Each structure stands twice: as C-alpha cells, then as structure tokens.
Amino acid sequence: MTTALIRNAMTIDVEDYFQVSAFASTIPREQWGSLLCRVERNIDIALALLDEGNAHATFFTLGWIAERYPTVVRRIVDNGHELASHGYGHQRVSELSRNEFNEDISRAKKILEDLSGSPVIGYRAPSFSIGADNLWALDLLQEAGYQYSSSIYPIRHDHYGMPEAPRFAHYPRGTDGMLELPPTTAVLLGRNLPAAGGGYFRLLPYQASRWLIRRVNQQDGEPCIFYFHPWELDPDQPRQVSISTKTRFRHYVNLKRMESRIQSLLQDFHWDRMDRIFMKAGA
C-alpha cells in the first residue's frame, strides 16, 4: 500500500489557550468565563486551511466551548467535518470519579448533538488521560452512546501515556467493548515515537514529522491519526507569565510556524475524518 492511497485522519482538539492542562495551576477554572476567548478566530483559520487543502477533519470539541460559541459548532458541521467530543470541562479522566466522568461525557454529548442535530460518536480524553488505571472509562463511554475513543497514547510522557498499549485500532475491553483509535506512533530502535502532532510537531523540524508519518503509512500500511489545537495557530494569544520555563517552552515554541506547517502537511498527505476512515461512515 502506497502513501498516496492511504487516507490519514486529521483531528483538532477544540479548546482555547487558557484551558490547556499545563495552565491549570495558574489559570483557575472559575476565571475562564472572564478571559479573552480566541477560539472563533482560530477555528476560522483551521477551517480555511482544511478547505485550501481539500481535506476534512474530526473536531474533538469541548462542551464548554460549544455552549458559549454555538456558531463554532455550526461552522464545523456546515463545512463537512465530523463533530466529536472532548468532554465538557477539559478535566483529566484520571482526576474524575466514575460518576463525575459519566456526567462530563453525557453533558458534552447532549450539548454537541443538540447544536449540530447529528449523532456524536467519537471521544478524546483531555491530555490523553485514559490509561491502564482507568480503562473503566471506556465502558462508560460505550454506555453513553459513543462508538470510538482516541484517548490512549502508547508512549512514555511525563503527563500521560500507556506505552504497552497497541499502536493501532483495538478493543481494550474486548471485542464487545469500545473501539480505541490511538494517536499515531512510529517504532524506531524498539521504542514508540510520537508521530501524531501536538507539541512535538512544533518542536521538531517539519521534515521529521513527515518522515515519521510516511514510515507508518509505508511500513505498517496503516492510516495515521494526527492532532493539533486551534490555539497553536495563534502566535498573538495572551502570554502567560506565572508558568514554569518548561511549560512556557512547550506551549509557545514555534507557534509562528504552525500555520505553514499545517499547510505543508495537508499538501503532502491525504486527510479525512475519523468516522469515514475507521467507522466507514459516509465513505
């Protein structure tokens, strides 16, 4: 199977700059409603890039964002993209009880479906916070009516990851359970390397990410799952001062280059929605 024949999945985690988990200790959740929100501007840029690249994507959208900016949801759906859930309030699953998690995913699903008028079948946990210790979350997702998750990242990271998990589509709770579609990794020297975007995409030269994606397409014959955030297209976002040097570097590195890199990525590979690639919806 050649790279040109493989449809890779482009995904976008719809949240604003002040909602990232790394800022949780410096930007209290209670302040979110009073902060300058730039998500509408940034979603418009993302939609324009996808249109220019003749690509479709899956938008894992926070219920909190959808509730306050319903036109964002309508723009996503009206442009032919898949609307999926990122939960309601961007709380890590690892920090929620079963009841709290169930309330979060059910609330988000209802908001998104009411606004879009169509079923929401996909879910991605904030900060890929489903792993070996809380696989029960997949059971609750299934009970809530979701059909797939993209929440278990098979890498080692200081904030998330389940390196022993399978790299491609699988059923962590058995074939009757939830389908898990992991963000993409490439194997090099026996180690899973992140190849799905995020901060790594901004940190490394573009050629490195392109090589990793091609490697998975050509050697594994599998579609890649790539992700980015709307705030990564916004180098002029308000800068946070009271954060660590490590967090500052991770969040702000190469924001000015992100738009051109996404343009290159859309030109170099074929991209589509998660549901069309993995669930055969509308194929």
Tab-separated table of C-alpha atoms in Angstrom:
chain	number	residue	atom	x	y	z
A	1	MET	CA	0.000	0.000	0.000
A	2	THR	CA	1.464	3.365	-1.006
A	3	THR	CA	1.284	6.563	0.959
A	4	ALA	CA	-0.781	8.219	-1.769
A	5	LEU	CA	-3.573	5.641	-1.331
A	6	ILE	CA	-3.844	5.940	2.425
A	7	ARG	CA	-6.297	8.380	3.990
A	8	ASN	CA	-4.897	9.657	7.267
A	9	ALA	CA	-7.104	11.121	9.981
A	10	MET	CA	-6.769	14.821	10.734
A	11	THR	CA	-8.116	15.734	14.162
A	12	ILE	CA	-8.413	19.035	16.013
A	13	ASP	CA	-8.907	19.348	19.776
A	14	VAL	CA	-11.173	22.374	20.136
A	15	GLU	CA	-10.150	24.214	23.289
A	16	ASP	CA	-8.724	27.666	23.945
A	17	TYR	CA	-5.276	28.644	25.163
A	18	PHE	CA	-6.321	29.122	28.795
A	19	GLN	CA	-7.830	25.623	29.010
A	20	VAL	CA	-4.684	23.572	28.457
A	21	SER	CA	-3.890	21.241	31.344
A	22	ALA	CA	-0.431	22.754	31.799
A	23	PHE	CA	-2.036	26.076	32.808
A	24	ALA	CA	-4.441	24.537	35.334
A	25	SER	CA	-2.408	25.640	38.357
A	26	THR	CA	-2.100	29.257	37.173
A	27	ILE	CA	-5.476	29.880	35.493
A	28	PRO	CA	-8.312	28.770	37.790
A	29	ARG	CA	-11.301	27.230	36.046
A	30	GLU	CA	-13.509	29.869	37.671
A	31	GLN	CA	-11.733	32.558	35.627
A	32	TRP	CA	-12.338	31.008	32.215
A	33	GLY	CA	-15.533	32.934	31.560
A	34	SER	CA	-13.832	36.300	32.120
A	35	LEU	CA	-10.847	35.688	29.820
A	36	LEU	CA	-10.429	36.764	26.217
A	37	CYS	CA	-11.503	33.786	24.110
A	38	ARG	CA	-9.933	33.470	20.663
A	39	VAL	CA	-11.358	30.135	19.611
A	40	GLU	CA	-13.716	31.554	16.944
A	41	ARG	CA	-10.857	33.297	15.152
A	42	ASN	CA	-8.644	30.238	15.343
A	43	ILE	CA	-11.336	27.816	14.169
A	44	ASP	CA	-11.894	30.029	11.128
A	45	ILE	CA	-8.184	29.746	10.313
A	46	ALA	CA	-8.271	25.962	10.732
A	47	LEU	CA	-11.346	25.662	8.516
A	48	ALA	CA	-9.723	27.807	5.835
A	49	LEU	CA	-6.585	25.661	5.899
A	50	LEU	CA	-8.626	22.480	5.514
A	51	ASP	CA	-10.643	23.986	2.675
A	52	GLU	CA	-7.475	25.108	0.925
A	53	GLY	CA	-6.011	21.621	1.329
A	54	ASN	CA	-9.228	19.906	0.163
A	55	ALA	CA	-9.298	17.954	3.416
A	56	HIS	CA	-11.829	17.041	6.074
A	57	ALA	CA	-11.177	16.520	9.760
A	58	THR	CA	-12.674	15.458	13.071
A	59	PHE	CA	-13.094	18.241	15.641
A	60	PHE	CA	-12.989	16.924	19.221
A	61	THR	CA	-14.865	19.816	20.793
A	62	LEU	CA	-15.275	20.840	24.423
A	63	GLY	CA	-18.857	21.169	25.584
A	64	TRP	CA	-17.801	24.333	27.440
A	65	ILE	CA	-16.741	25.911	24.129
A	66	ALA	CA	-19.787	24.688	22.214
A	67	GLU	CA	-22.171	26.039	24.858
A	68	ARG	CA	-20.705	29.533	24.665
A	69	TYR	CA	-19.830	29.648	20.970
A	70	PRO	CA	-22.517	27.649	19.134
A	71	THR	CA	-21.549	29.212	15.813
A	72	VAL	CA	-18.237	27.346	16.079
A	73	VAL	CA	-20.124	24.053	16.066
A	74	ARG	CA	-22.253	25.126	13.122
A	75	ARG	CA	-19.223	26.193	11.085
A	76	ILE	CA	-17.547	22.844	11.697
A	77	VAL	CA	-20.585	20.825	10.654
A	78	ASP	CA	-21.588	23.103	7.757
A	79	ASN	CA	-18.115	22.660	6.278
A	80	GLY	CA	-18.499	18.890	6.192
A	81	HIS	CA	-16.323	17.936	9.162
A	82	GLU	CA	-17.033	15.415	11.904
A	83	LEU	CA	-18.066	16.814	15.271
A	84	ALA	CA	-16.809	14.716	18.189
A	85	SER	CA	-16.498	15.172	21.946
A	86	HIS	CA	-13.561	16.339	24.046
A	87	GLY	CA	-15.680	16.168	27.187
A	88	TYR	CA	-17.298	19.187	28.784
A	89	GLY	CA	-14.800	20.968	31.016
A	90	HIS	CA	-11.350	19.685	29.962
A	91	GLN	CA	-10.805	17.737	33.161
A	92	ARG	CA	-8.424	14.812	33.024
A	93	VAL	CA	-10.228	11.496	33.325
A	94	SER	CA	-7.598	10.422	35.851
A	95	GLU	CA	-8.832	13.177	38.187
A	96	LEU	CA	-12.538	12.288	37.981
A	97	SER	CA	-14.652	9.692	39.752
A	98	ARG	CA	-16.798	7.373	37.651
A	99	ASN	CA	-19.897	9.452	38.358
A	100	GLU	CA	-18.117	12.718	37.547
A	101	PHE	CA	-16.760	11.304	34.299
A	102	ASN	CA	-20.146	9.955	33.266
A	103	GLU	CA	-21.717	13.350	33.918
A	104	ASP	CA	-18.986	15.098	31.925
A	105	ILE	CA	-19.228	12.934	28.804
A	106	SER	CA	-23.029	12.808	28.843
A	107	ARG	CA	-23.335	16.581	29.244
A	108	ALA	CA	-20.893	17.244	26.405
A	109	LYS	CA	-22.596	14.762	24.075
A	110	LYS	CA	-26.020	16.291	24.616
A	111	ILE	CA	-24.782	19.845	24.015
A	112	LEU	CA	-22.948	18.900	20.824
A	113	GLU	CA	-25.810	16.833	19.445
A	114	ASP	CA	-28.420	19.466	20.260
A	115	LEU	CA	-26.393	22.137	18.480
A	116	SER	CA	-25.409	20.051	15.459
A	117	GLY	CA	-28.537	17.973	15.006
A	118	SER	CA	-26.428	14.884	14.349
A	119	PRO	CA	-25.051	11.981	16.433
A	120	VAL	CA	-21.703	12.415	18.173
A	121	ILE	CA	-19.914	9.050	18.201
A	122	GLY	CA	-16.274	9.935	18.912
A	123	TYR	CA	-14.499	10.985	22.097
A	124	ARG	CA	-10.979	12.057	23.027
A	125	ALA	CA	-9.952	12.418	26.657
A	126	PRO	CA	-8.269	15.689	27.669
A	127	SER	CA	-4.499	15.155	27.811
A	128	PHE	CA	-4.959	11.533	26.654
A	129	SER	CA	-5.837	10.743	30.261
A	130	ILE	CA	-7.187	7.231	29.808
A	131	GLY	CA	-4.658	4.519	30.597
A	132	ALA	CA	-4.055	1.288	32.435
A	133	ASP	CA	-5.502	2.581	35.712
A	134	ASN	CA	-8.843	3.820	34.399
A	135	LEU	CA	-9.889	1.666	31.444
A	136	TRP	CA	-13.335	1.637	33.079
A	137	ALA	CA	-13.824	4.978	31.342
A	138	LEU	CA	-14.226	3.115	28.050
A	139	ASP	CA	-17.159	1.159	29.497
A	140	LEU	CA	-18.903	4.393	30.488
A	141	LEU	CA	-18.256	5.908	27.065
A	142	GLN	CA	-19.915	2.924	25.439
A	143	GLU	CA	-22.883	3.111	27.794
A	144	ALA	CA	-23.255	6.829	26.985
A	145	GLY	CA	-23.580	6.050	23.271
A	146	TYR	CA	-20.100	6.766	21.962
A	147	GLN	CA	-18.715	4.355	19.370
A	148	TYR	CA	-14.992	5.080	19.441
A	149	SER	CA	-12.318	6.692	21.604
A	150	SER	CA	-8.976	8.235	20.689
A	151	SER	CA	-7.653	8.634	24.205
A	152	ILE	CA	-4.832	6.149	24.865
A	153	TYR	CA	-1.425	7.347	23.626
A	154	PRO	CA	1.053	4.427	23.518
A	155	ILE	CA	4.109	6.472	24.518
A	156	ARG	CA	6.030	7.436	27.653
A	157	HIS	CA	5.342	11.025	28.697
A	158	ASP	CA	5.579	12.871	31.976
A	159	HIS	CA	1.845	13.654	31.962
A	160	TYR	CA	0.211	10.753	30.114
A	161	GLY	CA	0.787	7.613	28.081
A	162	MET	CA	0.379	3.847	28.092
A	163	PRO	CA	3.438	2.601	26.190
A	164	GLU	CA	2.397	-1.035	26.390
A	165	ALA	CA	-0.898	-0.389	24.580
A	166	PRO	CA	-1.333	-1.460	20.930
A	167	ARG	CA	-0.325	1.161	18.387
A	168	PHE	CA	-3.324	0.789	16.113
A	169	ALA	CA	-7.096	0.242	16.347
A	170	HIS	CA	-8.022	-2.230	19.081
A	171	TYR	CA	-10.586	-3.125	21.741
A	172	PRO	CA	-9.011	-2.711	25.208
A	173	ARG	CA	-12.104	-4.168	26.930
A	174	GLY	CA	-12.710	-6.999	24.462
A	175	THR	CA	-14.382	-7.101	21.067
A	176	ASP	CA	-17.765	-6.233	22.588
A	177	GLY	CA	-16.299	-3.083	24.106
A	178	MET	CA	-15.248	0.351	22.927
A	179	LEU	CA	-13.048	0.754	19.846
A	180	GLU	CA	-9.830	2.637	20.686
A	181	LEU	CA	-8.062	4.563	17.923
A	182	PRO	CA	-4.679	5.659	19.340
A	183	PRO	CA	-2.763	8.733	18.225
A	184	THR	CA	-0.014	7.617	15.884
A	185	THR	CA	3.401	6.387	16.933
A	186	ALA	CA	6.304	5.123	14.836
A	187	VAL	CA	8.684	2.460	16.092
A	188	LEU	CA	12.379	3.290	15.989
A	189	LEU	CA	15.039	1.234	17.786
A	190	GLY	CA	12.319	-0.641	19.626
A	191	ARG	CA	10.686	2.486	21.043
A	192	ASN	CA	7.388	4.159	20.191
A	193	LEU	CA	7.999	7.689	18.973
A	194	PRO	CA	5.152	10.216	18.896
A	195	ALA	CA	4.109	10.901	15.305
A	196	ALA	CA	0.668	12.383	15.928
A	197	GLY	CA	1.430	16.081	16.194
A	198	GLY	CA	0.927	18.196	19.298
A	199	GLY	CA	3.953	19.935	20.756
A	200	TYR	CA	6.322	17.517	19.040
A	201	PHE	CA	5.130	18.767	15.651
A	202	ARG	CA	6.095	22.332	16.562
A	203	LEU	CA	9.363	21.381	18.272
A	204	LEU	CA	10.851	19.094	15.624
A	205	PRO	CA	11.654	20.134	12.039
A	206	TYR	CA	8.709	19.549	9.739
A	207	GLN	CA	10.727	17.008	7.757
A	208	ALA	CA	10.949	14.786	10.851
A	209	SER	CA	7.172	14.616	11.261
A	210	ARG	CA	6.687	13.994	7.558
A	211	TRP	CA	9.226	11.145	7.695
A	212	LEU	CA	7.508	9.539	10.682
A	213	ILE	CA	4.061	9.680	9.083
A	214	ARG	CA	5.376	8.251	5.823
A	215	ARG	CA	7.130	5.493	7.739
A	216	VAL	CA	3.858	4.415	9.366
A	217	ASN	CA	1.948	4.599	6.074
A	218	GLN	CA	4.579	2.663	4.126
A	219	GLN	CA	5.986	0.170	6.639
A	220	ASP	CA	2.857	-0.510	8.697
A	221	GLY	CA	0.331	0.124	5.932
A	222	GLU	CA	-1.831	1.949	8.461
A	223	PRO	CA	-3.521	5.366	8.454
A	224	CYS	CA	-2.054	7.920	10.831
A	225	ILE	CA	-4.043	9.931	13.368
A	226	PHE	CA	-2.720	13.483	13.675
A	227	TYR	CA	-3.930	16.235	16.009
A	228	PHE	CA	-3.440	19.909	16.768
A	229	HIS	CA	-5.225	22.662	18.716
A	230	PRO	CA	-6.733	25.886	17.373
A	231	TRP	CA	-4.606	27.940	19.797
A	232	GLU	CA	-1.483	26.580	18.084
A	233	LEU	CA	-2.454	28.715	15.076
A	234	ASP	CA	-2.444	31.841	17.243
A	235	PRO	CA	1.019	33.294	17.960
A	236	ASP	CA	-0.625	36.509	19.230
A	237	GLN	CA	-2.579	34.816	22.042
A	238	PRO	CA	-2.219	36.377	25.509
A	239	ARG	CA	1.058	35.256	27.066
A	240	GLN	CA	1.072	33.656	30.498
A	241	VAL	CA	3.715	34.863	32.924
A	242	SER	CA	3.366	32.699	36.024
A	243	ILE	CA	4.320	29.391	34.410
A	244	SER	CA	7.477	27.311	34.507
A	245	THR	CA	10.180	27.607	31.875
A	246	LYS	CA	9.381	24.081	30.698
A	247	THR	CA	5.684	24.838	30.283
A	248	ARG	CA	6.415	28.143	28.554
A	249	PHE	CA	8.702	26.424	26.045
A	250	ARG	CA	6.262	23.598	25.334
A	251	HIS	CA	3.316	25.912	24.806
A	252	TYR	CA	4.869	28.712	22.782
A	253	VAL	CA	7.646	27.082	20.744
A	254	ASN	CA	7.262	27.733	17.005
A	255	LEU	CA	3.667	28.993	17.104
A	256	LYS	CA	4.506	31.342	14.227
A	257	ARG	CA	5.466	28.377	12.047
A	258	MET	CA	2.418	26.268	12.784
A	259	GLU	CA	0.116	27.556	10.049
A	260	SER	CA	2.653	26.982	7.267
A	261	ARG	CA	3.481	23.535	8.642
A	262	ILE	CA	-0.182	22.512	8.602
A	263	GLN	CA	-0.384	23.748	5.009
A	264	SER	CA	2.579	21.533	4.101
A	265	LEU	CA	1.082	18.557	5.915
A	266	LEU	CA	-2.202	18.923	4.057
A	267	GLN	CA	-0.340	19.009	0.760
A	268	ASP	CA	1.935	16.047	1.485
A	269	PHE	CA	-0.734	13.557	2.646
A	270	HIS	CA	-4.379	12.669	2.090
A	271	TRP	CA	-6.561	13.560	5.103
A	272	ASP	CA	-10.118	12.761	6.125
A	273	ARG	CA	-12.469	12.395	9.113
A	274	MET	CA	-12.072	9.699	11.754
A	275	ASP	CA	-15.545	8.273	11.181
A	276	ARG	CA	-15.032	7.896	7.435
A	277	ILE	CA	-11.691	6.173	7.817
A	278	PHE	CA	-12.358	3.889	10.760
A	279	MET	CA	-16.148	3.616	11.031
A	280	LYS	CA	-16.915	3.687	7.285
A	281	ALA	CA	-19.425	6.477	7.861
A	282	GLY	CA	-20.222	8.335	4.670
A	283	ALA	CA	-17.349	6.632	2.848
